[in-house]
């Protein structure tokens, strides 16, 4: 028996093309979203590494310095500023300054009195006796909302390991004073840094 070949109609071709277009559009959106999230996470890690470097320079070389985070037209510019040159080590210029384009908003809570800027000033001075205390928010927009990426970092006001979290931190869990925990954490951090003192800071 002879089988009749069915001809594909123009309507069916257009339907297939429409389905392929929809699927391709969804895939394109998901790819852009994933790339955006990855760039944001990478920039957050670069910024935290700068904060770690500033803390290590203060502890190892007993230097006084601060990290400025200033709002720019297309992102945030960070810079480690030394109060005076370090005695035995000159940090690479690339590690001192960086421009972020995915991080669009930086804020410190509670904000310093009288500060209305869209950036932050993080102090690392006097061997840890003078350090900025607060919750640092790094975000792709000014306010949290659908599609907005944010990370939060606790700055306890003394030398400590630095790591960001996705959930919003509260003053109670970040800034409440716990003498025993503080002493243990600071001692551990100082112990780790003493190992590096003889060989400098790795980049």
PDB file of C-alpha atoms in Angstrom:
ATOM      1  CA  UNK A   1       0.000   0.000   0.000  1.00  0.00           C
ATOM      2  CA  UNK A   2       1.342   3.373  -0.961  1.00  0.00           C
ATOM      3  CA  UNK A   3       1.712   5.830   1.927  1.00  0.00           C
ATOM      4  CA  UNK A   4       0.800   9.395   1.179  1.00  0.00           C
ATOM      5  CA  UNK A   5       3.350  11.951   2.249  1.00  0.00           C
ATOM      6  CA  UNK A   6       1.863  14.734   4.336  1.00  0.00           C
ATOM      7  CA  UNK A   7       2.841  18.239   3.268  1.00  0.00           C
ATOM      8  CA  UNK A   8       3.870  20.700   5.958  1.00  0.00           C
ATOM      9  CA  UNK A   9       1.694  23.754   5.821  1.00  0.00           C
ATOM     10  CA  UNK A  10       2.904  27.320   6.170  1.00  0.00           C
ATOM     11  CA  UNK A  11       0.928  27.655   9.399  1.00  0.00           C
ATOM     12  CA  UNK A  12       2.772  24.719  10.965  1.00  0.00           C
ATOM     13  CA  UNK A  13       6.142  26.175   9.952  1.00  0.00           C
ATOM     14  CA  UNK A  14       5.252  29.513  11.495  1.00  0.00           C
ATOM     15  CA  UNK A  15       4.092  27.774  14.690  1.00  0.00           C
ATOM     16  CA  UNK A  16       7.383  25.898  14.999  1.00  0.00           C
ATOM     17  CA  UNK A  17       9.367  29.092  14.424  1.00  0.00           C
ATOM     18  CA  UNK A  18       7.305  30.886  17.053  1.00  0.00           C
ATOM     19  CA  UNK A  19       7.951  28.131  19.607  1.00  0.00           C
ATOM     20  CA  UNK A  20      11.676  28.169  18.842  1.00  0.00           C
ATOM     21  CA  UNK A  21      11.718  31.957  19.226  1.00  0.00           C
ATOM     22  CA  UNK A  22      10.008  31.780  22.625  1.00  0.00           C
ATOM     23  CA  UNK A  23      12.365  29.066  23.874  1.00  0.00           C
ATOM     24  CA  UNK A  24      15.405  30.979  22.593  1.00  0.00           C
ATOM     25  CA  UNK A  25      14.219  34.167  24.269  1.00  0.00           C
ATOM     26  CA  UNK A  26      13.755  32.431  27.626  1.00  0.00           C
ATOM     27  CA  UNK A  27      17.189  30.825  27.358  1.00  0.00           C
ATOM     28  CA  UNK A  28      18.751  34.179  26.478  1.00  0.00           C
ATOM     29  CA  UNK A  29      17.176  35.853  29.511  1.00  0.00           C
ATOM     30  CA  UNK A  30      18.354  33.065  31.819  1.00  0.00           C
ATOM     31  CA  UNK A  31      21.894  33.244  30.419  1.00  0.00           C
ATOM     32  CA  UNK A  32      22.053  37.028  30.908  1.00  0.00           C
ATOM     33  CA  UNK A  33      20.704  36.651  34.435  1.00  0.00           C
ATOM     34  CA  UNK A  34      23.292  33.985  35.279  1.00  0.00           C
ATOM     35  CA  UNK A  35      26.134  36.106  33.882  1.00  0.00           C
ATOM     36  CA  UNK A  36      24.907  39.127  35.857  1.00  0.00           C
ATOM     37  CA  UNK A  37      24.795  37.106  39.077  1.00  0.00           C
ATOM     38  CA  UNK A  38      28.272  35.692  38.452  1.00  0.00           C
ATOM     39  CA  UNK A  39      29.746  39.150  37.785  1.00  0.00           C
ATOM     40  CA  UNK A  40      28.161  40.461  40.982  1.00  0.00           C
ATOM     41  CA  UNK A  41      29.532  37.595  43.086  1.00  0.00           C
ATOM     42  CA  UNK A  42      32.991  38.062  41.545  1.00  0.00           C
ATOM     43  CA  UNK A  43      33.006  41.800  42.289  1.00  0.00           C
ATOM     44  CA  UNK A  44      31.850  41.209  45.877  1.00  0.00           C
ATOM     45  CA  UNK A  45      34.744  38.781  46.370  1.00  0.00           C
ATOM     46  CA  UNK A  46      37.230  41.313  44.934  1.00  0.00           C
ATOM     47  CA  UNK A  47      35.923  43.972  47.331  1.00  0.00           C
ATOM     48  CA  UNK A  48      36.118  41.658  50.344  1.00  0.00           C
ATOM     49  CA  UNK A  49      39.675  40.722  49.355  1.00  0.00           C
ATOM     50  CA  UNK A  50      40.517  44.434  49.414  1.00  0.00           C
ATOM     51  CA  UNK A  51      39.079  44.711  52.928  1.00  0.00           C
ATOM     52  CA  UNK A  52      41.095  41.673  53.995  1.00  0.00           C
ATOM     53  CA  UNK A  53      44.246  43.196  52.506  1.00  0.00           C
ATOM     54  CA  UNK A  54      43.639  46.457  54.369  1.00  0.00           C
ATOM     55  CA  UNK A  55      43.166  44.568  57.634  1.00  0.00           C
ATOM     56  CA  UNK A  56      46.318  42.518  57.080  1.00  0.00           C
ATOM     57  CA  UNK A  57      48.392  45.602  56.242  1.00  0.00           C
ATOM     58  CA  UNK A  58      47.217  47.219  59.473  1.00  0.00           C
ATOM     59  CA  UNK A  59      48.059  44.166  61.597  1.00  0.00           C
ATOM     60  CA  UNK A  60      51.289  43.009  59.941  1.00  0.00           C
ATOM     61  CA  UNK A  61      52.920  46.369  59.268  1.00  0.00           C
ATOM     62  CA  UNK A  62      51.134  48.352  61.998  1.00  0.00           C
ATOM     63  CA  UNK A  63      49.922  50.722  59.280  1.00  0.00           C
ATOM     64  CA  UNK A  64      47.080  53.224  59.460  1.00  0.00           C
ATOM     65  CA  UNK A  65      44.882  53.144  56.386  1.00  0.00           C
ATOM     66  CA  UNK A  66      41.317  53.396  55.181  1.00  0.00           C
ATOM     67  CA  UNK A  67      39.298  52.076  52.269  1.00  0.00           C
ATOM     68  CA  UNK A  68      37.133  54.559  50.382  1.00  0.00           C
ATOM     69  CA  UNK A  69      34.103  53.374  48.417  1.00  0.00           C
ATOM     70  CA  UNK A  70      32.827  56.203  46.224  1.00  0.00           C
ATOM     71  CA  UNK A  71      29.815  56.226  43.936  1.00  0.00           C
ATOM     72  CA  UNK A  72      30.687  56.808  40.271  1.00  0.00           C
ATOM     73  CA  UNK A  73      28.485  57.379  37.241  1.00  0.00           C
ATOM     74  CA  UNK A  74      28.558  53.724  36.252  1.00  0.00           C
ATOM     75  CA  UNK A  75      29.344  51.908  39.490  1.00  0.00           C
ATOM     76  CA  UNK A  76      31.596  52.080  42.560  1.00  0.00           C
ATOM     77  CA  UNK A  77      35.293  52.967  42.846  1.00  0.00           C
ATOM     78  CA  UNK A  78      37.301  51.572  45.758  1.00  0.00           C
ATOM     79  CA  UNK A  79      40.744  52.628  46.932  1.00  0.00           C
ATOM     80  CA  UNK A  80      43.021  51.718  49.829  1.00  0.00           C
ATOM     81  CA  UNK A  81      44.624  54.898  51.150  1.00  0.00           C
ATOM     82  CA  UNK A  82      47.779  54.664  53.255  1.00  0.00           C
ATOM     83  CA  UNK A  83      48.354  57.333  55.896  1.00  0.00           C
ATOM     84  CA  UNK A  84      52.090  56.874  55.327  1.00  0.00           C
ATOM     85  CA  UNK A  85      54.295  54.525  53.249  1.00  0.00           C
ATOM     86  CA  UNK A  86      54.836  51.076  54.730  1.00  0.00           C
ATOM     87  CA  UNK A  87      58.344  50.442  56.002  1.00  0.00           C
ATOM     88  CA  UNK A  88      59.211  47.187  54.232  1.00  0.00           C
ATOM     89  CA  UNK A  89      56.619  46.490  51.559  1.00  0.00           C
ATOM     90  CA  UNK A  90      54.990  48.340  48.692  1.00  0.00           C
ATOM     91  CA  UNK A  91      51.619  46.839  47.670  1.00  0.00           C
ATOM     92  CA  UNK A  92      50.921  46.517  43.943  1.00  0.00           C
ATOM     93  CA  UNK A  93      48.856  49.462  42.698  1.00  0.00           C
ATOM     94  CA  UNK A  94      46.289  47.066  41.193  1.00  0.00           C
ATOM     95  CA  UNK A  95      45.467  45.707  44.645  1.00  0.00           C
ATOM     96  CA  UNK A  96      44.864  49.201  46.073  1.00  0.00           C
ATOM     97  CA  UNK A  97      42.248  50.461  43.630  1.00  0.00           C
ATOM     98  CA  UNK A  98      39.402  48.886  41.702  1.00  0.00           C
ATOM     99  CA  UNK A  99      36.288  49.902  39.767  1.00  0.00           C
ATOM    100  CA  UNK A 100      33.081  47.898  40.121  1.00  0.00           C
ATOM    101  CA  UNK A 101      30.357  48.096  37.477  1.00  0.00           C
ATOM    102  CA  UNK A 102      27.899  45.467  38.739  1.00  0.00           C
ATOM    103  CA  UNK A 103      27.968  46.690  42.342  1.00  0.00           C
ATOM    104  CA  UNK A 104      25.974  49.905  41.975  1.00  0.00           C
ATOM    105  CA  UNK A 105      25.250  50.769  45.592  1.00  0.00           C
ATOM    106  CA  UNK A 106      27.313  50.656  48.785  1.00  0.00           C
ATOM    107  CA  UNK A 107      25.921  51.609  52.176  1.00  0.00           C
ATOM    108  CA  UNK A 108      26.972  51.271  55.802  1.00  0.00           C
ATOM    109  CA  UNK A 109      24.464  50.764  58.604  1.00  0.00           C
ATOM    110  CA  UNK A 110      24.176  52.491  60.948  1.00  0.00           C
ATOM    111  CA  UNK A 111      25.505  55.384  58.832  1.00  0.00           C
ATOM    112  CA  UNK A 112      28.104  57.733  60.341  1.00  0.00           C
ATOM    113  CA  UNK A 113      26.617  60.894  61.823  1.00  0.00           C
ATOM    114  CA  UNK A 114      26.136  63.556  59.151  1.00  0.00           C
ATOM    115  CA  UNK A 115      27.105  61.237  56.293  1.00  0.00           C
ATOM    116  CA  UNK A 116      24.827  61.669  53.255  1.00  0.00           C
ATOM    117  CA  UNK A 117      27.166  60.190  50.635  1.00  0.00           C
ATOM    118  CA  UNK A 118      26.392  57.157  48.479  1.00  0.00           C
ATOM    119  CA  UNK A 119      29.573  55.378  49.477  1.00  0.00           C
ATOM    120  CA  UNK A 120      31.459  54.370  52.596  1.00  0.00           C
ATOM    121  CA  UNK A 121      34.712  54.969  54.458  1.00  0.00           C
ATOM    122  CA  UNK A 122      36.172  51.906  56.210  1.00  0.00           C
ATOM    123  CA  UNK A 123      38.942  52.633  58.738  1.00  0.00           C
ATOM    124  CA  UNK A 124      41.783  50.294  59.744  1.00  0.00           C
ATOM    125  CA  UNK A 125      43.921  52.125  62.301  1.00  0.00           C
ATOM    126  CA  UNK A 126      45.970  51.831  65.508  1.00  0.00           C
ATOM    127  CA  UNK A 127      46.489  48.101  65.213  1.00  0.00           C
ATOM    128  CA  UNK A 128      42.761  47.426  65.359  1.00  0.00           C
ATOM    129  CA  UNK A 129      41.883  49.873  68.136  1.00  0.00           C
ATOM    130  CA  UNK A 130      40.141  52.136  65.611  1.00  0.00           C
ATOM    131  CA  UNK A 131      38.103  50.234  63.054  1.00  0.00           C
ATOM    132  CA  UNK A 132      34.786  50.911  61.357  1.00  0.00           C
ATOM    133  CA  UNK A 133      31.836  49.148  62.958  1.00  0.00           C
ATOM    134  CA  UNK A 134      28.629  48.433  61.061  1.00  0.00           C
ATOM    135  CA  UNK A 135      26.884  46.358  58.403  1.00  0.00           C
ATOM    136  CA  UNK A 136      28.159  46.899  54.876  1.00  0.00           C
ATOM    137  CA  UNK A 137      25.581  46.377  52.106  1.00  0.00           C
ATOM    138  CA  UNK A 138      26.751  45.716  48.549  1.00  0.00           C
ATOM    139  CA  UNK A 139      23.972  45.719  45.969  1.00  0.00           C
ATOM    140  CA  UNK A 140      23.028  46.108  42.330  1.00  0.00           C
ATOM    141  CA  UNK A 141      20.402  48.732  43.265  1.00  0.00           C
ATOM    142  CA  UNK A 142      19.614  51.239  46.010  1.00  0.00           C
ATOM    143  CA  UNK A 143      16.692  49.274  47.464  1.00  0.00           C
ATOM    144  CA  UNK A 144      16.072  45.530  47.738  1.00  0.00           C
ATOM    145  CA  UNK A 145      13.400  44.205  45.402  1.00  0.00           C
ATOM    146  CA  UNK A 146      12.677  41.706  42.610  1.00  0.00           C
ATOM    147  CA  UNK A 147      15.791  41.036  40.564  1.00  0.00           C
ATOM    148  CA  UNK A 148      18.060  43.028  42.912  1.00  0.00           C
ATOM    149  CA  UNK A 149      21.193  41.237  44.144  1.00  0.00           C
ATOM    150  CA  UNK A 150      22.579  42.118  47.582  1.00  0.00           C
ATOM    151  CA  UNK A 151      25.291  40.836  49.917  1.00  0.00           C
ATOM    152  CA  UNK A 152      25.901  41.873  53.509  1.00  0.00           C
ATOM    153  CA  UNK A 153      29.156  42.003  55.463  1.00  0.00           C
ATOM    154  CA  UNK A 154      29.558  42.398  59.203  1.00  0.00           C
ATOM    155  CA  UNK A 155      32.288  44.820  60.297  1.00  0.00           C
ATOM    156  CA  UNK A 156      32.478  44.176  64.054  1.00  0.00           C
ATOM    157  CA  UNK A 157      34.916  47.018  64.825  1.00  0.00           C
ATOM    158  CA  UNK A 158      37.918  44.793  65.548  1.00  0.00           C
ATOM    159  CA  UNK A 159      40.155  42.401  63.511  1.00  0.00           C
ATOM    160  CA  UNK A 160      38.076  39.420  62.389  1.00  0.00           C
ATOM    161  CA  UNK A 161      37.607  37.051  59.434  1.00  0.00           C
ATOM    162  CA  UNK A 162      35.543  38.753  56.720  1.00  0.00           C
ATOM    163  CA  UNK A 163      32.859  36.983  54.686  1.00  0.00           C
ATOM    164  CA  UNK A 164      29.591  38.152  53.118  1.00  0.00           C
ATOM    165  CA  UNK A 165      26.134  36.577  53.340  1.00  0.00           C
ATOM    166  CA  UNK A 166      23.053  36.893  51.119  1.00  0.00           C
ATOM    167  CA  UNK A 167      20.543  37.456  53.929  1.00  0.00           C
ATOM    168  CA  UNK A 168      20.168  40.855  55.576  1.00  0.00           C
ATOM    169  CA  UNK A 169      22.047  41.091  58.876  1.00  0.00           C
ATOM    170  CA  UNK A 170      20.680  42.723  62.005  1.00  0.00           C
ATOM    171  CA  UNK A 171      22.505  44.860  64.552  1.00  0.00           C
ATOM    172  CA  UNK A 172      21.802  42.285  67.263  1.00  0.00           C
ATOM    173  CA  UNK A 173      23.596  39.422  65.531  1.00  0.00           C
ATOM    174  CA  UNK A 174      26.398  41.506  64.003  1.00  0.00           C
ATOM    175  CA  UNK A 175      27.222  44.318  66.399  1.00  0.00           C
ATOM    176  CA  UNK A 176      26.283  42.977  69.844  1.00  0.00           C
ATOM    177  CA  UNK A 177      29.353  42.791  72.066  1.00  0.00           C
ATOM    178  CA  UNK A 178      30.386  39.315  73.191  1.00  0.00           C
ATOM    179  CA  UNK A 179      33.646  39.630  75.120  1.00  0.00           C
ATOM    180  CA  UNK A 180      34.554  35.938  75.157  1.00  0.00           C
ATOM    181  CA  UNK A 181      33.779  35.383  71.501  1.00  0.00           C
ATOM    182  CA  UNK A 182      35.572  38.604  70.525  1.00  0.00           C
ATOM    183  CA  UNK A 183      38.732  37.603  72.354  1.00  0.00           C
ATOM    184  CA  UNK A 184      38.743  34.139  70.802  1.00  0.00           C
ATOM    185  CA  UNK A 185      38.083  35.414  67.285  1.00  0.00           C
ATOM    186  CA  UNK A 186      40.646  38.215  67.477  1.00  0.00           C
ATOM    187  CA  UNK A 187      43.271  35.854  68.885  1.00  0.00           C
ATOM    188  CA  UNK A 188      42.704  33.372  66.092  1.00  0.00           C
ATOM    189  CA  UNK A 189      42.945  36.097  63.436  1.00  0.00           C
ATOM    190  CA  UNK A 190      46.145  37.508  64.916  1.00  0.00           C
ATOM    191  CA  UNK A 191      47.634  34.007  65.061  1.00  0.00           C
ATOM    192  CA  UNK A 192      46.951  33.400  61.380  1.00  0.00           C
ATOM    193  CA  UNK A 193      48.490  36.720  60.392  1.00  0.00           C
ATOM    194  CA  UNK A 194      51.661  36.186  62.424  1.00  0.00           C
ATOM    195  CA  UNK A 195      52.505  33.276  60.125  1.00  0.00           C
ATOM    196  CA  UNK A 196      52.490  35.669  57.159  1.00  0.00           C
ATOM    197  CA  UNK A 197      54.511  38.404  58.824  1.00  0.00           C
ATOM    198  CA  UNK A 198      57.877  37.019  57.813  1.00  0.00           C
ATOM    199  CA  UNK A 199      57.002  36.550  54.161  1.00  0.00           C
ATOM    200  CA  UNK A 200      54.678  39.467  53.408  1.00  0.00           C
ATOM    201  CA  UNK A 201      51.128  39.406  52.163  1.00  0.00           C
ATOM    202  CA  UNK A 202      50.275  37.070  49.338  1.00  0.00           C
ATOM    203  CA  UNK A 203      48.416  38.466  46.318  1.00  0.00           C
TER     204      UNK A 203
END
